[in-house]
Short mmCIF file of C-alpha atoms in Angstrom, two decimals:
data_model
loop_
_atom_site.label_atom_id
_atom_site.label_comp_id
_atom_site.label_asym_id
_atom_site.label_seq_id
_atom_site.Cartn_x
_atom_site.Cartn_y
_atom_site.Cartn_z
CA UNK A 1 128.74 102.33 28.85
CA UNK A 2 127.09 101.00 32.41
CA UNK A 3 123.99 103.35 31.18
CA UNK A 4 124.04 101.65 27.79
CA UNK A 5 124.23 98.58 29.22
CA UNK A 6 121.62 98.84 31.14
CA UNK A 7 119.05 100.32 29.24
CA UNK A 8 119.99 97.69 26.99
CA UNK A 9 118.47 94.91 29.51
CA UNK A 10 115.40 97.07 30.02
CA UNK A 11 114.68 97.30 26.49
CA UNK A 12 115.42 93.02 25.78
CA UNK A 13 113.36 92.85 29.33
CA UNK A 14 113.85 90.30 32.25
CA UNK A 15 113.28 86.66 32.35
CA UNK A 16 113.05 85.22 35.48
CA UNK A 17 115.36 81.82 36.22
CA UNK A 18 112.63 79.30 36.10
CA UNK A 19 109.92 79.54 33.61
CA UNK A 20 106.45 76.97 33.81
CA UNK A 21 105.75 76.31 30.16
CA UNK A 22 102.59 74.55 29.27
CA UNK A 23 101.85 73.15 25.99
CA UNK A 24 98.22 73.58 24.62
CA UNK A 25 96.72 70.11 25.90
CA UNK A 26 93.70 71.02 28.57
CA UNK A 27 93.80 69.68 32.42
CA UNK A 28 91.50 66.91 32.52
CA UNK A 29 89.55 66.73 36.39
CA UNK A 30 87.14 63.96 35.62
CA UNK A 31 88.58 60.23 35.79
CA UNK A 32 87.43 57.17 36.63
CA UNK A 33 86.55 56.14 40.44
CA UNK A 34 85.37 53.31 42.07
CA UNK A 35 81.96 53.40 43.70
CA UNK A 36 81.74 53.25 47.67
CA UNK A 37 81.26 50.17 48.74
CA UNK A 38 77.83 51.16 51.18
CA UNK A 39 76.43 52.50 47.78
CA UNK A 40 76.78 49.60 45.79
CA UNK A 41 75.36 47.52 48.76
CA UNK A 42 72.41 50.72 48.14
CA UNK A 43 71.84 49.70 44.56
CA UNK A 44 71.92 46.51 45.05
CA UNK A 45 69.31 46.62 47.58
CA UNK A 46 67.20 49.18 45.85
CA UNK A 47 67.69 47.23 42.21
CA UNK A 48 64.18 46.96 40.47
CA UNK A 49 63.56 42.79 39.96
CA UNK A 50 61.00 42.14 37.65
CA UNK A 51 58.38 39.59 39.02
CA UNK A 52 58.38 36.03 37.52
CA UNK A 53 55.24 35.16 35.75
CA UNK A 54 53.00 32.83 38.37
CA UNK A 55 53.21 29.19 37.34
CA UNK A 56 49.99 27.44 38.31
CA UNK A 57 49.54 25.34 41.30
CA UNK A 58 48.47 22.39 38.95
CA UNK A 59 51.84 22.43 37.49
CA UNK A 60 53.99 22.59 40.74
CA UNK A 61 54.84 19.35 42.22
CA UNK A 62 52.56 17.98 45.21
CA UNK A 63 54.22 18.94 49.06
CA UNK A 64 54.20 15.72 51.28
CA UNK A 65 53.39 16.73 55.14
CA UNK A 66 56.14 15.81 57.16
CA UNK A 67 54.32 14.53 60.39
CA UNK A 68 56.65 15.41 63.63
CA UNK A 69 56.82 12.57 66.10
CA UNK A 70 57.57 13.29 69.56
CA UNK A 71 60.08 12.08 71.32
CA UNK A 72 59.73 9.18 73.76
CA UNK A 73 61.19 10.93 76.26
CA UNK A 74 59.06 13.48 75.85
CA UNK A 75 56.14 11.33 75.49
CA UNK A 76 57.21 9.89 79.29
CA UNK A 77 57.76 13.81 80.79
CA UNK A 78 53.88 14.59 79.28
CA UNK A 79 52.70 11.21 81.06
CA UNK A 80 53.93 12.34 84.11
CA UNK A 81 52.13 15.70 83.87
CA UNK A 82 49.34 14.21 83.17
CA UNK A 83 50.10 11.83 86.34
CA UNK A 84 50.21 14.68 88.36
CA UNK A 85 47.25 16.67 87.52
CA UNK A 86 45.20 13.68 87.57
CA UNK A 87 46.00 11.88 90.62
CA UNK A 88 46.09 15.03 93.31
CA UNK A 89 43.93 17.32 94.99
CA UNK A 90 45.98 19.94 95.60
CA UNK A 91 48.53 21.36 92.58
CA UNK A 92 49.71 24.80 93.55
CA UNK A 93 52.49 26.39 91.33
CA UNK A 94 55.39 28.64 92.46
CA UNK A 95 58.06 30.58 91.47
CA UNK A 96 61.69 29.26 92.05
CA UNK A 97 64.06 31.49 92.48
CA UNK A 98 67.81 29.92 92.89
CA UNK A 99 68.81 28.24 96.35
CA UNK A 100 71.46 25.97 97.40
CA UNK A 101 70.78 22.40 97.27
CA UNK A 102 70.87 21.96 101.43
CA UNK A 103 67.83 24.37 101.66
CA UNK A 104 65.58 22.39 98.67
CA UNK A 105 66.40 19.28 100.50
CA UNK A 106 64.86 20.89 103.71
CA UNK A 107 62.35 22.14 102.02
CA UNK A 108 61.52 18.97 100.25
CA UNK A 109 61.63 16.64 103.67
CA UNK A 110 59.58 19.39 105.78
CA UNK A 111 57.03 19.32 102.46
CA UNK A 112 57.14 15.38 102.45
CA UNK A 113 56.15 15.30 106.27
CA UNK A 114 52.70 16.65 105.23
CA UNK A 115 52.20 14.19 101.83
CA UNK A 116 53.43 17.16 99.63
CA UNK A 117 55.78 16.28 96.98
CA UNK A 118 57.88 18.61 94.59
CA UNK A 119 57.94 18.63 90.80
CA UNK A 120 59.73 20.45 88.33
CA UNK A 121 58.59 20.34 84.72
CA UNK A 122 59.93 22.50 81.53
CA UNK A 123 57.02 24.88 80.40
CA UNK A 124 57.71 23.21 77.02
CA UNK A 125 56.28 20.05 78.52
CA UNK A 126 53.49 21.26 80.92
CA UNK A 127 51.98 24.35 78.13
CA UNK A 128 50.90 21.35 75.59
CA UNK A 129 49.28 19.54 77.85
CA UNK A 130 47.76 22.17 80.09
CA UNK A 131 46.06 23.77 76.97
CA UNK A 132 43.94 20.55 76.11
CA UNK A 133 43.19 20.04 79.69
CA UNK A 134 40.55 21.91 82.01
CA UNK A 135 43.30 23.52 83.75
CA UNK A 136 44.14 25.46 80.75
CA UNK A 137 43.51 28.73 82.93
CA UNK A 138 46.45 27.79 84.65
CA UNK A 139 48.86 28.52 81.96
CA UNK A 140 49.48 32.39 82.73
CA UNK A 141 50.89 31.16 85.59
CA UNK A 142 53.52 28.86 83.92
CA UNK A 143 56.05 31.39 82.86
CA UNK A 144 59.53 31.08 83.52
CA UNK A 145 61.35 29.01 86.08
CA UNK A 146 58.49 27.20 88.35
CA UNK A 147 58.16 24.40 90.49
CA UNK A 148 54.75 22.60 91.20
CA UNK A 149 53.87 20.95 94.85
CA UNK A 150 50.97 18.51 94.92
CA UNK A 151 49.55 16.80 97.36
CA UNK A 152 46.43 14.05 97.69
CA UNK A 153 45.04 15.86 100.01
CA UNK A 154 44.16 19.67 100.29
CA UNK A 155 47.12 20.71 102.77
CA UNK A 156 46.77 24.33 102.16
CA UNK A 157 47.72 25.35 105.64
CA UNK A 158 50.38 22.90 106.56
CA UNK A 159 52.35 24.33 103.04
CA UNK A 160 52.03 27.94 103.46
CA UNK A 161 53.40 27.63 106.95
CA UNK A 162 56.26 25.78 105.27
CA UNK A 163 56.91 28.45 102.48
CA UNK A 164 56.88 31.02 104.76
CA UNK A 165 60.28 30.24 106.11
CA UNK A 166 61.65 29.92 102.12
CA UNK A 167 61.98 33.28 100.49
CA UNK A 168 62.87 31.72 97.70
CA UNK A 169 59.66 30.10 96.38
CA UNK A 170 56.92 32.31 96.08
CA UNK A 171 53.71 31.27 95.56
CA UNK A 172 51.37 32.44 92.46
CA UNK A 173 47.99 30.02 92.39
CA UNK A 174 46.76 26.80 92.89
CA UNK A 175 44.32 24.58 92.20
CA UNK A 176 42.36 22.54 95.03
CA UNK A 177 39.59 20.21 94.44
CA UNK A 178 38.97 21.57 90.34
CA UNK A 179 38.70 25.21 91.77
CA UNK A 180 41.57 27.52 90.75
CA UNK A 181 42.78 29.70 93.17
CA UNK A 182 45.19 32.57 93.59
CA UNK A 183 47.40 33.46 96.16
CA UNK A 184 45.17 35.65 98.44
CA UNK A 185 42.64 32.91 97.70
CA UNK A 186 44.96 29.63 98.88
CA UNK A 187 45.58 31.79 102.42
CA UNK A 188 42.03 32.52 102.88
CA UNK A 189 41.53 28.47 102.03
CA UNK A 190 44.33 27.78 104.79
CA UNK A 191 41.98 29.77 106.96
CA UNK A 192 38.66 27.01 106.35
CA UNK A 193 38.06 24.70 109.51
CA UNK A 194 38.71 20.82 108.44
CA UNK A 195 36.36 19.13 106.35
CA UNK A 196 35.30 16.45 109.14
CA UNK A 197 34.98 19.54 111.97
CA UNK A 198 32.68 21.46 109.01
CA UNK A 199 30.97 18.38 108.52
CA UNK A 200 29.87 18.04 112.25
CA UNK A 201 28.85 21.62 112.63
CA UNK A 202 26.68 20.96 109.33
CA UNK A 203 25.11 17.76 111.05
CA UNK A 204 24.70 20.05 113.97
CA UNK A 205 23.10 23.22 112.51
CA UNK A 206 20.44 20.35 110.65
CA UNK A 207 19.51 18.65 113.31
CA UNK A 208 18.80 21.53 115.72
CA UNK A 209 16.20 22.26 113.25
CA UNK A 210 14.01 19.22 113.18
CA UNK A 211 14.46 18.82 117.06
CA UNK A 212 13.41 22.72 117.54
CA UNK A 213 10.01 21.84 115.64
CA UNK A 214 9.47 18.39 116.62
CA UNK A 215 9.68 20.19 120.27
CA UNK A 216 7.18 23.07 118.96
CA UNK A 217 4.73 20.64 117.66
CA UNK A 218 4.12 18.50 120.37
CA UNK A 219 4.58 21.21 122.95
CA UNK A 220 0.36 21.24 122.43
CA UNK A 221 -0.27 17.98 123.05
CA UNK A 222 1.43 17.61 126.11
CA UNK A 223 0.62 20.82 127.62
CA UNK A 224 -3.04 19.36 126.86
CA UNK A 225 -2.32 15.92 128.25
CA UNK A 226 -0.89 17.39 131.33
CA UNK A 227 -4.33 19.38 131.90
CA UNK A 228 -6.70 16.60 131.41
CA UNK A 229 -4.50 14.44 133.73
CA UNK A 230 -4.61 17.29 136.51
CA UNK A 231 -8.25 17.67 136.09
CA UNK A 232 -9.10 14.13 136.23
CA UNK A 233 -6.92 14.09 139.66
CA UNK A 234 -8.94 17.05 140.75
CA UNK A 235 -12.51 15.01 139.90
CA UNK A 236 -11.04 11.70 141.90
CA UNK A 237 -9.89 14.12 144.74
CA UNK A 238 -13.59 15.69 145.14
CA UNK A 239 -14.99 12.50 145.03
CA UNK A 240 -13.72 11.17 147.67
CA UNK A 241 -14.14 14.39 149.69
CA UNK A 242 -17.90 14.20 148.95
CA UNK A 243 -19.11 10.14 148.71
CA UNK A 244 -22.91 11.30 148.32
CA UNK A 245 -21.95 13.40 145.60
CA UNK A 246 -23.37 12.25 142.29
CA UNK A 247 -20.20 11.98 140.87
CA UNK A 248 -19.41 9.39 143.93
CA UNK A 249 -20.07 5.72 144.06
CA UNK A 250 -23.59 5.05 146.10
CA UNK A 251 -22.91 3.91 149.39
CA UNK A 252 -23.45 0.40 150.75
CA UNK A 253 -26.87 -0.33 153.13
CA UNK A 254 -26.09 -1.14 157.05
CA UNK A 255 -26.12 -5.07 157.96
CA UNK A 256 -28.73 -3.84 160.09
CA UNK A 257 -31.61 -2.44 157.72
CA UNK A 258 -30.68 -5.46 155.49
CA UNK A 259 -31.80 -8.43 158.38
CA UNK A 260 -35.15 -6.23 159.16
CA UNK A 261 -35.77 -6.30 155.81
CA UNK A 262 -35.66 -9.98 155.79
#
């Protein structure tokens, strides 16, 4: 009966407990999905636009220039550039490098002892007005933070001997008596004797000249002079050596032979 029974569940087969039953319908694997956003900012760059048609300058309305006044204040900060560069011999320009405010105001009352003063202009103030000036070759120099000292008079030495104890401002060029100079060229100014003591050794060196042949010229003449006069002393001194000589004056008859004659 066991043996029936079980060949009787062979035969009908087994079925296991769970069963996946699927109805005829396919599996669909395409849907819908949003596009990433960095490729839709992609197609929107890359999006073909189609050029407008070019309307004719005749038809587009007239542009009105817009003329930029300066400011006054800037108008005053130019002035005083101008000021500067106009009124001074000596305009050297360095580069300032930060420092406390005890050591600029050293610096500033050693500088004032020798007539040099200290000015700081903006490079958006000096560049304008440098570049329609003739110290427009000056304008390389006029990059970043810089400080300009100027003086009346060309104080070359008596400055460098002040920035030499101030690390902090170093020098780039100058510009003394309309000749622009750079650094190497200010020291080997500084180096120049003083315009009056160059003066005197000018006035010196010409009139050795005219003195040296004003002495060659007449050194003929006198040496001639000085013969005739020796000879002529040599003529009186025979003379008298010789009074019957015919150089000699004739001499006078005795008182005698002038009463016998009588």
């Amino acid at each position: 009966m066991a043996a029936l029974s079980g060949g009787g569940l062979w035969r009908r087969g087994w079925l296991p407990a769970l069963q996946l039953v699927r109805h005829g319908s396919k599996a669909v694997t395409r849907h819908w999905k949003a596009m990433h956003f960095q490729r839709q900012k992609l197609m929107a760059i890359t999006e073909y636009l189609a050029p407008k048609p070019r309307i004719p300058e005749r038809c587009l309305p007239t542009k009105k220039e817009v003329v930029e006044e300066d400011d006054g204040y800037v108008r005053l900060l130019r002035r005083q550039v101008v000021e500067a560069f106009r009124d001074n011999r000596m305009i050297v320009v360095c580069q300032y490098n930060p420092m406390s405010n005890e050591d600029m105001l050293l610096t500033r009352h050693y500088l004032r002892k020798h007539n040099i003063e200290v000015k700081f202009f903006l490079n958006e103030i000096v560049r304008p007005v440098l570049s329609q000036s003739k110290y427009k070759n000056l304008l390389p120099l006029f990059v970043g933070r810089n400080i300009v000292l100027v003086s009346p008079e060309a104080k070359a030495k008596e400055m460098l001997r002040v920035l030499k104890g101030v690390p902090q401002i170093n020098l780039l060029g100058a510009c003394i008596d309309d000749t622009i100079l750079s650094k190497k060229g200010v020291e080997n100014f500084a180096k120049l004797p003083s315009l009056e003591a160059s003066q005197g050794q000018t006035v010196g060196a010409l009139a050795l000249l005219p003195s040296q042949t004003c002495s060659l010229l007449q050194r003929g003449s006198v040496r001639l002079a000085a013969l005739l006069d020796e000879y002529i002393r040599q003529l009186q001194a025979g003379a008298e050596a010789t009074p019957g000589s015919p150089g000699g004056s004739p001499a006078k008859p005795a008182p005698s032979q002038s009463s016998e004659a009588h």
